[in-house]
Short mmCIF file of C-alpha atoms and ligand atoms in Angstrom, two decimals:
data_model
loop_
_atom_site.label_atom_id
_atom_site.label_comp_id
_atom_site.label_asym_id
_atom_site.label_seq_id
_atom_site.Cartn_x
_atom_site.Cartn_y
_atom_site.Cartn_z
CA UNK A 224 39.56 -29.38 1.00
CA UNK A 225 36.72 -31.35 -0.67
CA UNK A 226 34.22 -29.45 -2.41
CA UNK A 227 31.76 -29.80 -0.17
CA UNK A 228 34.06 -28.27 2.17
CA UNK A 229 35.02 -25.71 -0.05
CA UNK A 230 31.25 -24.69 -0.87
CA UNK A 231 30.75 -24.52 2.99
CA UNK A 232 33.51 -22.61 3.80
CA UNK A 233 32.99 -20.06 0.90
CA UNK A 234 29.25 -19.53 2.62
CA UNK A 235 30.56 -19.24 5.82
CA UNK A 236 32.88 -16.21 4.86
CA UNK A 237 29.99 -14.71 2.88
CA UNK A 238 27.76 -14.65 6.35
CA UNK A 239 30.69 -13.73 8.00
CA UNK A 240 31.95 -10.53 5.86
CA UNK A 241 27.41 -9.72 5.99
CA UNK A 242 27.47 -9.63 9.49
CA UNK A 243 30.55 -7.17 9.80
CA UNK A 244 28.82 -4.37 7.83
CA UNK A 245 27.98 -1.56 9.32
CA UNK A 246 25.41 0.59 9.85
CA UNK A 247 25.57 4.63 9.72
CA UNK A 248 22.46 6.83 11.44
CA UNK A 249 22.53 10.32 10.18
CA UNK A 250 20.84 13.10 11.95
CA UNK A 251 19.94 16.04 10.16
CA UNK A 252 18.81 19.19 11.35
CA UNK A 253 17.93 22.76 9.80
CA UNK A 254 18.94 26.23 11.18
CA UNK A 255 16.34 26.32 13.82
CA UNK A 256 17.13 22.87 15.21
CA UNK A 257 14.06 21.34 13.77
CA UNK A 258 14.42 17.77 11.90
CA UNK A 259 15.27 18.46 8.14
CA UNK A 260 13.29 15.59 6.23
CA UNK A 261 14.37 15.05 2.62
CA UNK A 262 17.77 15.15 3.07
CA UNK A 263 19.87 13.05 0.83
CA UNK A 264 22.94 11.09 2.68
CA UNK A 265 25.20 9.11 0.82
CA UNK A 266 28.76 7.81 1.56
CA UNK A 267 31.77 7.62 -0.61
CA UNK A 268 34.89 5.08 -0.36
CA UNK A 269 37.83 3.74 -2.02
CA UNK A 270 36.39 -0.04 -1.46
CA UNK A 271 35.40 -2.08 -4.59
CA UNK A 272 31.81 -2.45 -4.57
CA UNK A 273 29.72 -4.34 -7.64
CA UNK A 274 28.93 -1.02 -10.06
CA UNK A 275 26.89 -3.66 -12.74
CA UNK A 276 24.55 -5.38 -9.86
CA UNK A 277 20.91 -4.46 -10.78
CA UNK A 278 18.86 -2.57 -8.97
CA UNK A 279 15.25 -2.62 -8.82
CA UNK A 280 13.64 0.32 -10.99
CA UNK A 281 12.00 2.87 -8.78
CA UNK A 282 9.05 4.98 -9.63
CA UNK A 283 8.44 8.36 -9.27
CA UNK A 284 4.34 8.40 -9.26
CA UNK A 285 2.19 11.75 -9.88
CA UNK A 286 -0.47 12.08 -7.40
CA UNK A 287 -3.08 14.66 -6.36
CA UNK A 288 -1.23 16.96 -9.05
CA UNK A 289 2.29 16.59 -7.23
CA UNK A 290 5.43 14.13 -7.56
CA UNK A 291 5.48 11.60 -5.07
CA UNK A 292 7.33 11.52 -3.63
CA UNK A 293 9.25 14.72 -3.86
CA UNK A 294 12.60 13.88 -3.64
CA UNK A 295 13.86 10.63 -4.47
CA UNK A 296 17.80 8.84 -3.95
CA UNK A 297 18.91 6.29 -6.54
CA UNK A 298 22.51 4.97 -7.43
CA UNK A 299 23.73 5.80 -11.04
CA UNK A 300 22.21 3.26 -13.40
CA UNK A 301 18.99 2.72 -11.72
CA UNK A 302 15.70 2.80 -13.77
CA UNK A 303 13.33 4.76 -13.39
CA UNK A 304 9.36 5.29 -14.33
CA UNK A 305 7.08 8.20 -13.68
CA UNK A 306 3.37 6.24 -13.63
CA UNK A 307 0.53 9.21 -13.45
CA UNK A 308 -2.12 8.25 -11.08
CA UNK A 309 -4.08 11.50 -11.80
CA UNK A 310 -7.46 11.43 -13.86
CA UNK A 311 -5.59 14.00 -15.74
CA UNK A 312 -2.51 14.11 -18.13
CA UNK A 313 1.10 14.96 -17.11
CA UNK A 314 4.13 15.88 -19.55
CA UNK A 315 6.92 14.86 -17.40
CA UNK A 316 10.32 16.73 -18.02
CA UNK A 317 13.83 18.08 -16.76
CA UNK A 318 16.63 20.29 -17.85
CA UNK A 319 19.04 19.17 -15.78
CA UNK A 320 22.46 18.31 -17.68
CA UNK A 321 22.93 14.77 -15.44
CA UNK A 322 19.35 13.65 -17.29
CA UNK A 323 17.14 15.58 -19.45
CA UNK A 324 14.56 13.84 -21.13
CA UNK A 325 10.46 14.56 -21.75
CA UNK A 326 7.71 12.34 -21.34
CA UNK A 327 4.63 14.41 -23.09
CA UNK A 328 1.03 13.85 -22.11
CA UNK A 329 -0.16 10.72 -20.94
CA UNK A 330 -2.33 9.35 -17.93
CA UNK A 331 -1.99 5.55 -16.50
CA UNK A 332 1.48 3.46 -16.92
CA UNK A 333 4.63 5.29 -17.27
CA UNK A 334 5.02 5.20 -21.12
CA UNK A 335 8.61 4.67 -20.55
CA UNK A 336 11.88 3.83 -18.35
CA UNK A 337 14.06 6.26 -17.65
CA UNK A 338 17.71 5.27 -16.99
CA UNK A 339 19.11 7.57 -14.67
CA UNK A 340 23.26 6.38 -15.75
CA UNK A 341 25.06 9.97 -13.91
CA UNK A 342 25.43 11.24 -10.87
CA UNK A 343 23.71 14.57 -10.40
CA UNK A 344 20.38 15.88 -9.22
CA UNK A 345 17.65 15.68 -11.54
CA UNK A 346 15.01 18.36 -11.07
CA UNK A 347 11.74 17.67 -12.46
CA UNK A 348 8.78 19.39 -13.80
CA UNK A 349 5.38 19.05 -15.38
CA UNK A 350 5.05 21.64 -18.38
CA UNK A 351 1.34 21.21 -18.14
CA UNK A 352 1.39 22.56 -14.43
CA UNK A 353 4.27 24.39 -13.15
CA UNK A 354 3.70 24.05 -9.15
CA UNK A 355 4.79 20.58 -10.08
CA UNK A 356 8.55 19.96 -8.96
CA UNK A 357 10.55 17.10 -7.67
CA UNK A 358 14.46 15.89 -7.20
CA UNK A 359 15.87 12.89 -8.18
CA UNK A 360 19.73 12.82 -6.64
CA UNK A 361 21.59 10.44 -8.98
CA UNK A 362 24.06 9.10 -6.45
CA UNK A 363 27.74 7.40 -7.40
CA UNK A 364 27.57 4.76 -4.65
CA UNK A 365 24.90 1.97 -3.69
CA UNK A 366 25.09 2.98 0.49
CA UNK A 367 22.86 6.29 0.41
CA UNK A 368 19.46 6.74 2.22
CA UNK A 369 16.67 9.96 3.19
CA UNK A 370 16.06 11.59 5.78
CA UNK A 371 12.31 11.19 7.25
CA UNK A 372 9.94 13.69 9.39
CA UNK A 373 12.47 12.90 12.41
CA UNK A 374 15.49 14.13 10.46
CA UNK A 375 16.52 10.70 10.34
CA UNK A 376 18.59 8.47 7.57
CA UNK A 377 19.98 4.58 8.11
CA UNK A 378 22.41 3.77 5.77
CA UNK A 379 23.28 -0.17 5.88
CA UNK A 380 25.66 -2.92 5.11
CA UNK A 381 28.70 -0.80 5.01
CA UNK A 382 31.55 -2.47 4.61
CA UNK A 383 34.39 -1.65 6.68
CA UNK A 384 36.60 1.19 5.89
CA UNK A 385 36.79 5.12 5.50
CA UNK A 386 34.20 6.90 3.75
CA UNK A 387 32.80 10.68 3.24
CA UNK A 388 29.52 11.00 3.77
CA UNK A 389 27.30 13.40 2.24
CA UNK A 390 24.45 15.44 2.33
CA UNK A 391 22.11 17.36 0.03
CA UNK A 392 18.74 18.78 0.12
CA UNK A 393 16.80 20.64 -2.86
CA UNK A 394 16.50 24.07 -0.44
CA UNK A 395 19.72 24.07 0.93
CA UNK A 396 21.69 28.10 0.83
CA UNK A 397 25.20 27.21 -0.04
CA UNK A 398 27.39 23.79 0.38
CA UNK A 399 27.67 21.41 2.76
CA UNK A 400 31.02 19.69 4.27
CA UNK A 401 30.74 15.68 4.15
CA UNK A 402 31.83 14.27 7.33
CA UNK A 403 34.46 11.54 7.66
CA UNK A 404 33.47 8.22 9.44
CA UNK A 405 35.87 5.25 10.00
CA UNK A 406 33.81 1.78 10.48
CA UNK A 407 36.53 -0.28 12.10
CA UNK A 408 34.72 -2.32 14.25
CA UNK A 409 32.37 -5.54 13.03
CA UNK A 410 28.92 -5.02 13.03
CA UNK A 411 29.20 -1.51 14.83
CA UNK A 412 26.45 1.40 14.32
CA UNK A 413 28.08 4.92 13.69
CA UNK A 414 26.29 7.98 13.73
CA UNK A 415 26.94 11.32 12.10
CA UNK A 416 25.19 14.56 12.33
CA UNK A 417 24.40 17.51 9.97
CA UNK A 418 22.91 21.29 10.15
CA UNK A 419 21.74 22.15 6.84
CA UNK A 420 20.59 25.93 6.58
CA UNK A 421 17.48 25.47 4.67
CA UNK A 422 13.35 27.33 4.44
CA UNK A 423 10.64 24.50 4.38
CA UNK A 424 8.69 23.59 1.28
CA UNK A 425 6.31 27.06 0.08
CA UNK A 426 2.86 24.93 -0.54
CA UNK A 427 1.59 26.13 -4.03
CA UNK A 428 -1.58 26.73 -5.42
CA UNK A 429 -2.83 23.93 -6.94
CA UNK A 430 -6.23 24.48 -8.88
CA UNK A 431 -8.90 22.10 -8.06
CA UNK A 432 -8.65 18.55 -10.46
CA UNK A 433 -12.46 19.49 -11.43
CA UNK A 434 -10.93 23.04 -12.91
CA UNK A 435 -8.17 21.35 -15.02
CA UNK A 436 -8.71 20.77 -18.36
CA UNK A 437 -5.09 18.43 -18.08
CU1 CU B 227 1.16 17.92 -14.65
#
């Protein structure tokens, strides 16, 4: 084979193996049968995948005295920064044992990046104002994805292959069993479904910004 040939053919099974991923639509309700939005889905399998590609860094933004959003998904090793868009200062922190770090008072630009390098969820808060909270699920795998209003996550380009997929939410009551899906087909859409026994979000007070000091 020429090289030309070779560089063709090489394409050709890259377009090839891109259109035989599969996609996985996850449909999440709570107790009462109503959609569950911020649910965390993410799916497990043996197959290689690229652990050291980069990912873009997300950001977790501070807004009208809340993190926005409120629960976020990222794959172990993604960056992360925490820009405050409040006319008031922030000190950004968590406990949790997969990440805890502290970003004290500032306003503007996220002072830092944080690298979020192990799975686990990451529950944050603001130690200036404690009706702040927010998740960040630190996920093992690049094919994960949220639920929205409609209960709905789309998880793409999924190789074929066997894989458990998961689910989490920060108000769940007790655990939840992954469901096994087999893509065998090319380019096939699967579905899965959960229940997830779990109360909405309790708004909080939230002083008015003109009655903060920070
Ligand atoms: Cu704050």
């Amino acid at each position: 084979m020429s090289r030309l040939a070779a560089i063709a053919f090489s394409s050709l099974v890259l377009a090839v193996s891109h259109a035989g991923a599969a996609t996985l639509q996850v449909q999440v309700k709570d107790a009462a049968g109503k959609p569950l939005a911020d649910t965390v889905v993410y799916a497990i399998s043996g197959a290689p995948f690229d652990a050291r590609k980069p990912r873009a860094p997300v950001a977790v933004e501070q807004v009208d005295r809340e993190f926005v959003p409120y629960v976020t998904v990222i794959q172990a090793g993604t960056t992360v920064t925490f820009p405050n868009r409040d006319p008031i200062l922030h000190h950004v922190y968590s406990f949790s044992p997969a990440k805890p770090f502290e970003i004290k008072l500032y306003t503007g630009k996220s002072p830092v990046e944080v690298v979020f390098d192990k799975p686990g969820v990451v529950t944050l808060g603001c130690n200036i104002h404690d009706w702040m909270i927010g998740y960040i699920a630190v996920v093992p795998t690049p094919w994960f994805a949220k639920t929205d209003a409609a209960g709905t996550a789309i998880v793409r380009d999924l190789p074929a292959g066997a894989y458990d997929i998961h689910a989490w939410h920060p108000h769940q009551r007790g655990a939840i069993d992954p469901a096994r899906v087999t893509f065998d087909a090319a380019s096939s859409t699967h579905t899965a479904a959960f229940t997830i026994d779990a109360p909405p979000r309790k708004p909080k007070y939230k002083p008015p910004l003109d009655r903060l000091k920070y």
